[in-house]
Amino acid sequence: MTADPQSGPLLSVRDLRTFFSDRQGVIARLLRRKSGEVRAVDGVSFDVVRGETLGLVGESGSGKSTLARTVMGLVPATGGSASLDGRELVGLRRREWRPLRRRIQMIFQDPASSLSPRFRVSFLLREPYVINKVPPDQQASVDELLDMVGLSAEQANKYPHELSGGQARRVSIARALALHPEVLFADEPTAGLDVSAAASILNLMRDLRDRLGLTYVLITHDLNVVGYFADRIAVMYVGQLVEIGLGDRILAHPRHPYTQALLACAPVPDPHLNEGHLDNVLGGEIPSPHDPPSGCRFHPRCKYADPRCTDEVPRLEDLGEGEMVACHHWRRLDLTPQPPVEATAAAAAVAQTTL
Amino acid sequence: MAVAARDGKAAAVRAPAAGGALTRLGRLIREVARRPAGLFGLIVICLLLVVVVAAPLVAPYSPYAQDIVHRLQGPSLHHLFGTDELGRDLLSRVIFGARIALGVAIPAVLIAMFVGLLTGLISGYLGGGTDQVAIVGMDAIQAFPAVILALALLAVLGPSLRNVVIVIGVALAPGYARVVRAMTRAAKQNQYVEAELSLGASTTRIAVHHLLPNIAAPLFILIAMDIPSAIAIEAGLAFLGLGVPPPSPSWGALLADGFSYVLISPWAIIAASAALMLTTLGFAMLGETLRDVLDPKLSGTRRRRKKR
Ligand SMILES: Nc1ncnc2c1ncn2[C@@H]1O[C@H](COP(=O)(O)OP(=O)(O)OP(=O)(O)O)[C@@H](O)[C@H]1O
Ligand code: SF4
Ligand SMILES: [Mg+2]
């Protein structure tokens, strides 16, 4: 999917940075003058066009959630910009954010804890309207919202702890979509769900995208998920994007060694197996964003690393058509996975469990 | 303690299951009464409440009526607990003393709770500089033992029922502030707070709707546990002559008076300390049972129970 030349991207992120200071207290700060920083997001740029699904992948701790929370204005950006349809989002005050909340929404990583535990589903589903003072004629009823996400009307009386993970996820999606947003950040929508629940959530999300013309930023560490319905994929590593491009191309011909390593351990269609698996392939752990490696951040784990990689930071090279890669040597490497990635097999497994 | 009963049932009370607040309260009381300590606490407190409300009806004499001829007597059919140095009926004085004990303790604890709740919510939710200031304030108050602080403040303000209430309230407030602050900080970590924020919810809405309900249970426990402390502080102040001024029959004053005549008749001391002990024990046991029943650590087991 390429950018519509007339309207420009719907969501545009430029050099976005989010640093957390890891201060302890007044005394500790006075004693140790050194200001500790966690560079959770460190200079990320990408565009998302209307109707597109961008998959954002990366290991745990690479800063995916922080990136989404920063764009949503939930954590303050340290620098850079993020704009929705030309409107700058970074640095907005709460009051200025209000009208934009209806255009951009997010569902959070943990389905169980993203619903307030003391309220029934019906209350939680009306909340978006109450908070945003939506006139009654523009509100969807609780039944309609439940129906939209494939839940029966009787779920309205349940409390969050009485819902299964998949049902809680659906309620979160209904809450986020109640305001008819254009952009939806979905943070690990399948996290904590078993394979069949995960598959039906993905199917629901795809349906909703097609029905409502939604634009997704789909965050996951599971390449099977993005392989299933992302148009483009952005790969994140220790706070930075290392590669971005069309989904099919990335899955078939990764350019960045890190993407290749991710793919090498992707074909396990069980999200729980994936994370441990990754370490076996890569060796070592993801470096801390508190103290990122010099040069290319991937060099300590990269089998193609040479002295240049330790010294010089690779630029994110723009190859046109929305394709970018940040590696000194990508032109010289042939990284096409040996057994071609079984994304299709994974997608088939997902499709089998469809409702 | 009835450990065996804890698992399933305990969680049942905590869950915000079907039914209104009254049903839930009913279930909570039933759950507390199932445990021996809880039952004891409930009975003592109910008796105490009856006595406090109906003091003039229950007490055989006026607590102030002197009868010098029959002073310092032991228990008899006329004076079940005996009489004090002015010949006043000790049973009646103990009964009216309960009014002072609870009349001071309950408002004092409520004051402490409201002050602590507000401070704790604000400092816990906002964090940063506000939080630091609040912490220093709490430390300053808690650096002194409650009785000493209350004594010092009363010495400045002068002893009166109102001042005793205020002073005890101030001394106990940091305890609430700390608990509320810690709970708020923990509750804030929950993803639903961010989910609410991303829907555009205001800070006030989040605090009132989504944080407060989660800290209500521990507050409840703390109140039950703090009432005996407040009663003890009140008695201590009265014993030292800085409490509710005489001739009010504060249990602490009964102790102090009885102390002067202990060699002639120990009955004033026995009566007043028995009342103090029983009340303190009752509230403490209720508080502990409540903590067992509502223990936040059990929240993980909530999922398992299922009862519509
Ligand atoms: N509020 C915070 N304060 C300090 N550090 C933080 C904070 N939030 C996140 N971090 C750090 O930022 C880094 C990125 O975290 P983030 O949650 O964005 O990763 P992620 O890619 O979403 O990982 P996961 O797949 O586990 O969700 C981590 O090292 C994390 O410890
Ligand atoms: S720049 Fe060097 S270390 Fe980094 S990914 Fe490319 S080859 Fe590996
Ligand atoms: Mg995350």
XYZ file of C-alpha atoms in Angstrom, chain A residues 30-218:
189
model
C 21.854 15.032 44.869
C 24.461 12.396 45.602
C 24.795 11.067 42.090
C 24.799 14.009 39.733
C 24.809 11.676 36.760
C 21.356 11.766 35.232
C 20.308 8.258 34.318
C 18.118 7.943 31.267
C 16.211 5.083 29.777
C 16.007 5.781 26.075
C 12.873 3.725 25.527
C 12.114 5.384 22.173
C 15.077 7.006 20.501
C 14.439 8.752 17.210
C 11.623 6.849 15.521
C 10.069 8.037 12.256
C 7.331 6.446 10.183
C 4.127 7.261 8.323
C 0.840 5.450 8.243
C -1.615 6.135 5.448
C -5.368 5.943 5.787
C -6.727 2.425 5.728
C -3.331 0.848 6.149
C -2.248 -1.605 8.820
C 1.280 -1.095 10.031
C 2.727 -3.940 12.027
C 5.226 -2.863 14.666
C 7.361 -5.776 15.779
C 10.278 -6.197 18.139
C 11.340 -8.105 21.191
C 10.063 -7.424 24.659
C 11.535 -4.167 25.917
C 12.252 -2.722 22.490
C 9.940 0.215 23.218
C 6.844 -0.663 21.213
C 4.362 0.107 23.949
C 6.204 3.253 24.923
C 6.067 4.449 21.329
C 2.294 3.946 21.238
C 1.782 5.558 24.644
C 3.845 8.534 23.563
C 1.833 9.061 20.398
C -1.343 8.764 22.488
C -0.068 11.484 24.823
C -0.012 9.151 27.834
C 3.690 9.698 28.446
C 5.366 12.961 27.523
C 7.653 12.885 24.505
C 11.220 13.978 25.087
C 11.451 15.277 21.535
C 10.324 14.894 17.957
C 6.831 15.032 16.623
C 3.780 12.948 15.919
C 0.901 14.308 13.915
C -2.554 13.059 13.091
C -3.841 14.306 9.768
C -1.475 17.260 10.016
C -2.343 18.106 13.641
C 0.621 17.983 15.984
C 0.015 15.696 18.969
C 3.256 16.115 20.903
C 3.044 18.669 23.694
C -0.736 19.083 23.565
C -2.503 19.938 26.782
C -5.162 17.646 28.072
C -7.942 19.940 26.956
C -6.483 20.137 23.450
C -6.244 16.364 23.337
C -9.945 15.870 24.102
C -11.376 16.287 20.604
C -8.525 14.202 19.174
C -9.266 11.278 21.485
C -12.254 10.583 19.300
C -10.003 10.185 16.276
C -7.189 8.074 17.691
C -7.618 5.307 20.221
C -5.615 2.497 21.719
C -6.184 -0.934 23.175
C -3.720 -1.949 25.819
C -1.436 -4.882 26.191
C -2.959 -6.729 29.123
C -6.619 -7.600 28.488
C -7.325 -8.553 32.105
C -6.084 -5.346 33.701
C -7.190 -2.859 31.078
C -10.771 -2.913 32.360
C -11.545 -1.241 35.669
C -12.442 -4.164 37.962
C -15.344 -2.710 39.921
C -17.655 -1.915 37.055
C -19.930 -3.943 34.871
C -19.326 -4.199 31.164
C -22.348 -1.992 30.460
C -20.839 0.824 32.542
C -17.454 0.408 30.902
C -18.984 0.558 27.444
C -20.918 3.727 28.181
C -17.864 5.395 29.679
C -16.382 6.714 26.411
C -19.606 8.601 25.765
C -19.947 9.895 29.315
C -16.345 11.098 29.439
C -16.528 12.782 26.055
C -20.068 14.111 26.560
C -21.265 12.576 23.320
C -24.872 13.579 22.530
C -27.270 10.595 22.865
C -28.154 10.503 19.182
C -24.502 9.860 18.336
C -24.116 7.051 20.844
C -24.232 3.390 19.978
C -26.158 1.327 22.504
C -24.396 -1.174 24.726
C -26.057 -3.984 22.777
C -24.833 -2.584 19.489
C -21.290 -2.286 20.798
C -21.339 -5.821 22.148
C -22.753 -7.083 18.895
C -20.080 -5.265 16.920
C -17.339 -7.199 18.709
C -19.208 -10.488 18.642
C -20.349 -10.653 22.258
C -23.850 -11.549 23.379
C -26.050 -8.980 25.097
C -25.947 -10.813 28.414
C -22.249 -10.015 28.822
C -23.338 -6.470 29.659
C -24.022 -7.467 33.267
C -20.700 -9.127 33.854
C -17.751 -7.777 35.773
C -14.349 -7.866 34.089
C -13.095 -10.771 36.206
C -16.018 -12.835 34.972
C -14.862 -12.491 31.375
C -12.379 -14.695 29.581
C -9.240 -13.095 28.160
C -10.726 -13.036 24.688
C -13.981 -11.508 25.912
C -12.125 -8.852 27.905
C -10.140 -8.039 24.759
C -13.379 -7.637 22.815
C -14.783 -5.296 25.431
C -11.607 -3.209 25.210
C -11.944 -3.068 21.452
C -15.588 -2.036 21.735
C -14.647 0.720 24.191
C -11.944 2.017 21.893
C -14.200 1.914 18.838
C -17.214 3.462 20.565
C -15.955 6.899 19.609
C -15.468 5.980 15.934
C -11.734 6.616 15.820
C -9.831 6.645 12.551
C -6.610 5.257 13.973
C -6.372 2.394 16.429
C -3.192 1.377 18.189
C -3.514 -2.266 19.142
C -0.845 -3.245 21.653
C -0.334 -7.006 21.565
C -4.006 -7.751 20.867
C -3.335 -11.466 21.132
C -1.147 -11.408 24.242
C -2.225 -13.866 26.877
C -4.804 -15.532 24.641
C -4.772 -19.138 23.511
C -4.357 -19.807 19.821
C -8.018 -20.022 18.932
C -9.002 -16.946 20.947
C -6.086 -15.082 19.382
C -7.180 -16.121 15.919
C -10.744 -14.997 16.427
C -9.599 -11.643 17.802
C -7.454 -11.136 14.716
C -10.357 -12.055 12.483
C -12.572 -9.628 14.338
C -9.996 -6.877 13.979
C -9.686 -7.514 10.268
C -13.448 -7.483 9.838
C -13.705 -4.229 11.729
C -10.944 -2.704 9.685
C -12.710 -3.556 6.457
C -16.131 -2.547 7.762
C -15.159 0.717 9.448
C -12.194 1.707 7.297
C -9.877 1.697 10.315
C -6.172 2.408 10.223
C -4.214 0.148 12.551
C -0.862 0.253 14.183
C -0.577 -3.335 15.286
